[in-house]
Short mmCIF file of C-alpha atoms in Angstrom, two decimals:
data_model
loop_
_atom_site.label_atom_id
_atom_site.label_comp_id
_atom_site.label_asym_id
_atom_site.label_seq_id
_atom_site.Cartn_x
_atom_site.Cartn_y
_atom_site.Cartn_z
CA MET A 1 2.10 -27.28 1.46
CA THR A 2 4.94 -24.98 0.40
CA ILE A 3 4.34 -21.26 0.19
CA ARG A 4 6.94 -19.05 -1.43
CA ILE A 5 7.24 -15.54 -0.04
CA GLU A 6 9.29 -12.93 -1.88
CA ASN A 7 9.80 -9.44 -0.48
CA ARG A 8 10.25 -6.82 -3.20
CA LEU A 9 10.77 -3.10 -3.54
CA HIS A 10 8.56 -2.60 -6.61
CA PRO A 11 5.63 -4.37 -8.26
CA ASP A 12 6.22 -6.42 -11.39
CA ASP A 13 4.43 -5.64 -14.68
CA ALA A 14 1.47 -7.93 -13.90
CA GLN A 15 0.99 -6.32 -10.51
CA ILE A 16 1.15 -2.83 -12.02
CA ALA A 17 -1.47 -3.85 -14.60
CA ALA A 18 -3.70 -5.17 -11.81
CA LEU A 19 -3.31 -1.93 -9.85
CA LYS A 20 -4.43 0.02 -12.93
CA GLU A 21 -7.72 -1.91 -12.95
CA PRO A 22 -10.58 -0.17 -11.12
CA GLY A 23 -11.04 -3.04 -8.67
CA TYR A 24 -13.43 -2.72 -5.78
CA GLU A 25 -15.32 0.58 -5.96
CA GLY A 26 -14.78 1.78 -2.46
CA PRO A 27 -12.20 2.20 0.26
CA ILE A 28 -9.26 -0.17 0.52
CA ALA A 29 -6.67 -0.80 3.20
CA MET A 30 -3.12 -1.71 2.24
CA LEU A 31 -1.27 -4.07 4.57
CA ASN A 32 2.46 -3.34 4.40
CA LEU A 33 4.86 -5.98 5.76
CA LEU A 34 8.22 -4.24 5.89
CA LYS A 35 11.76 -5.61 6.02
CA PHE A 36 14.40 -2.94 6.63
CA ARG A 37 17.96 -2.86 5.35
CA GLU A 38 20.59 -2.89 8.06
CA ARG A 39 22.07 0.30 6.56
CA ALA A 40 20.42 2.82 4.24
CA ALA A 41 21.35 2.34 0.59
CA TYR A 42 20.87 5.56 -1.36
CA PRO A 43 21.87 5.33 -5.05
CA ASP A 44 24.24 8.31 -4.64
CA GLY A 45 25.86 6.82 -1.51
CA ARG A 46 24.68 9.56 0.84
CA ASP A 47 23.75 9.01 4.47
CA ALA A 48 25.32 5.54 4.61
CA GLU A 49 25.48 5.87 8.41
CA LEU A 50 21.68 5.78 8.64
CA SER A 51 19.88 2.56 9.41
CA GLY A 52 17.30 1.33 6.95
CA ARG A 53 14.62 2.09 9.55
CA GLU A 54 15.84 5.70 9.80
CA ALA A 55 15.75 6.14 6.01
CA PHE A 56 12.22 4.70 5.97
CA GLN A 57 11.21 7.17 8.68
CA ARG A 58 12.30 9.97 6.33
CA TYR A 59 9.96 8.47 3.75
CA GLY A 60 7.15 8.36 6.29
CA MET A 61 7.56 12.04 7.10
CA ALA A 62 7.44 13.00 3.41
CA PHE A 63 4.61 10.55 2.66
CA ALA A 64 2.22 11.63 5.45
CA PRO A 65 1.07 14.93 3.87
CA LEU A 66 0.74 13.24 0.45
CA LEU A 67 -1.42 10.53 1.98
CA GLU A 68 -3.64 13.07 3.69
CA ALA A 69 -4.01 15.11 0.48
CA ALA A 70 -5.06 11.93 -1.35
CA GLY A 71 -7.81 11.29 1.21
CA GLY A 72 -5.97 8.44 2.92
CA ARG A 73 -4.92 7.84 6.49
CA LEU A 74 -2.63 5.72 8.57
CA ILE A 75 -4.64 3.08 10.45
CA TYR A 76 -1.84 1.30 12.30
CA GLY A 77 1.91 0.97 12.43
CA GLY A 78 3.97 -1.23 14.70
CA ARG A 79 7.04 -3.38 15.19
CA VAL A 80 6.78 -7.13 14.57
CA SER A 81 7.49 -8.84 17.87
CA LEU A 82 6.40 -12.49 17.50
CA LEU A 83 5.13 -14.99 14.96
CA ALA A 84 2.36 -16.55 17.02
CA LEU A 85 0.99 -18.86 14.31
CA GLY A 86 2.37 -20.25 11.08
CA ALA A 87 5.94 -20.39 9.85
CA ALA A 88 8.30 -18.08 8.02
CA GLU A 89 12.02 -18.29 7.42
CA GLU A 90 12.40 -14.68 8.45
CA LEU A 91 9.99 -12.23 10.04
CA TRP A 92 9.28 -8.75 8.81
CA ASP A 93 10.43 -5.84 10.96
CA ALA A 94 7.27 -3.75 10.92
CA VAL A 95 3.62 -3.72 9.86
CA VAL A 96 1.78 -0.66 8.58
CA VAL A 97 -1.88 -0.51 7.53
CA VAL A 98 -2.93 2.46 5.40
CA ALA A 99 -6.47 3.31 4.24
CA TYR A 100 -7.16 4.84 0.82
CA PRO A 101 -10.45 6.05 -0.66
CA SER A 102 -10.00 3.61 -3.58
CA ARG A 103 -7.47 1.63 -5.58
CA PRO A 104 -7.30 4.40 -8.24
CA ALA A 105 -6.55 6.95 -5.49
CA PHE A 106 -3.71 4.74 -4.25
CA PHE A 107 -2.32 4.27 -7.76
CA ARG A 108 -2.51 7.99 -8.60
CA LEU A 109 -0.66 8.84 -5.40
CA THR A 110 2.16 6.38 -6.11
CA GLN A 111 2.60 7.78 -9.63
CA SER A 112 2.85 11.43 -8.56
CA PRO A 113 6.18 13.28 -8.82
CA GLU A 114 5.90 14.20 -5.12
CA TYR A 115 5.58 10.54 -4.15
CA GLN A 116 8.46 9.55 -6.43
CA ALA A 117 10.67 12.14 -4.70
CA ALA A 118 9.76 10.74 -1.26
CA ALA A 119 10.16 7.13 -2.41
CA VAL A 120 13.93 7.48 -2.68
CA HIS A 121 13.96 7.21 1.14
CA ARG A 122 11.64 4.18 1.03
CA ASP A 123 13.89 2.39 -1.42
CA ALA A 124 17.01 3.31 0.57
CA GLY A 125 15.48 1.97 3.78
CA LEU A 126 13.71 -1.20 2.68
CA ALA A 127 15.25 -4.54 1.82
CA GLY A 128 11.77 -5.45 0.58
CA GLN A 129 8.13 -5.70 1.53
CA LEU A 130 4.84 -7.39 0.88
CA LEU A 131 1.94 -5.08 0.03
CA VAL A 132 -1.53 -6.60 0.28
CA GLU A 133 -4.69 -4.78 -0.80
CA THR A 134 -7.67 -5.56 1.39
CA VAL A 135 -11.36 -4.66 1.18
CA GLY A 136 -13.98 -4.84 3.90
CA PHE A 137 -15.96 -8.02 4.50
CA GLY A 138 -19.04 -6.30 3.05
CA ALA A 139 -17.35 -5.79 -0.34
CA HIS A 140 -18.86 -7.63 -3.28
CA PRO A 141 -16.71 -10.74 -3.88
CA ALA A 142 -16.59 -10.32 -7.65
CA ALA A 143 -15.33 -6.73 -7.45
CA GLY A 144 -11.65 -7.41 -7.19
#
């Protein structure tokens, strides 16, 4: 079995359309698998001496109060240290799990001007990521 994995910085049109759907009516957790750039890549060329991880940390600092205001919270963040099962050509650098009250709350947050201002650091720091929405085991299977 071949599985293709593609890290990206932004969702495609189909993914955006899916995020606009109500989905499961309850809390979600977003699993973020992060791959950092070696060096930050800001569109205006600033701060080229920063690592991608450092640029992403700037994003995290700006994102934290937005997340809290949206009713979300950081569940876990850590460095990837070992692939203990399975296979991948390249490992991600970090994993972050973030809880949101709902998919619409997540989508509204990511569309806000405040988030867009913070996201410049995210984009400068990340080579790409996978973002996986999860719902609790008790969630109705037909709800998203």
